Coordinates of C-alpha atoms in Angstrom, one line a residue:
M1 CA 5.0 -5.4 -4.7
D2 CA 7.6 -6.5 -2.4
I3 CA 10.4 -6.2 -4.7
A4 CA 9.2 -2.5 -5.8
L5 CA 8.8 -1.6 -2.2
E6 CA 12.1 -2.9 -1.3
E7 CA 13.6 -0.9 -4.0
V8 CA 11.7 2.5 -3.1
E9 CA 13.0 2.1 0.2
A10 CA 16.8 1.4 -0.9
M11 CA 16.2 4.6 -3.0
D12 CA 14.8 6.5 0.3
K13 CA 11.6 7.3 -1.4
D14 CA 8.0 6.8 -0.5
L15 CA 5.3 5.2 -2.5
P16 CA 2.3 5.5 -0.4
G17 CA -0.3 4.2 -3.0
L18 CA 1.8 1.2 -3.5
A19 CA 2.2 0.5 0.1
L20 CA -1.3 0.9 0.6
V21 CA -2.2 -1.6 -2.3
K22 CA 0.3 -4.4 -0.7
S23 CA -1.9 -3.6 2.6
L24 CA -5.0 -4.6 0.9
Y25 CA -3.5 -7.6 -0.9
D26 CA -2.1 -8.9 2.3
E27 CA -5.5 -8.6 3.8
L28 CA -7.0 -10.7 0.9
V29 CA -4.3 -13.2 1.5
E30 CA -5.0 -13.7 5.2
K31 CA -8.7 -14.3 4.1
G32 CA -7.8 -16.9 1.4
E33 CA -7.6 -15.2 -1.7
T34 CA -3.9 -16.1 -2.2
D35 CA -4.5 -17.2 -6.0
S36 CA -6.9 -14.5 -6.8
G37 CA -4.2 -11.9 -7.9
T38 CA -4.4 -8.2 -7.2
Q39 CA -7.4 -7.4 -9.1
S40 CA -9.2 -9.0 -6.3
I41 CA -9.0 -6.3 -4.1
Y42 CA -12.4 -5.2 -5.3
K43 CA -13.7 -7.8 -3.2
L44 CA -12.7 -5.9 -0.1
W45 CA -15.5 -3.5 -0.5
Q46 CA -18.2 -6.0 -1.7

């Protein structure tokens, strides 16, 4: 996601959905879910 966000920024574009997913994943990483993968985002709503 970091690479995609960097490329989007370099193209002067905006992908708010990607930025949202990245922020949610960052939240999971802070909670220790580093190895769970992006599919674990559902855990934030449990």
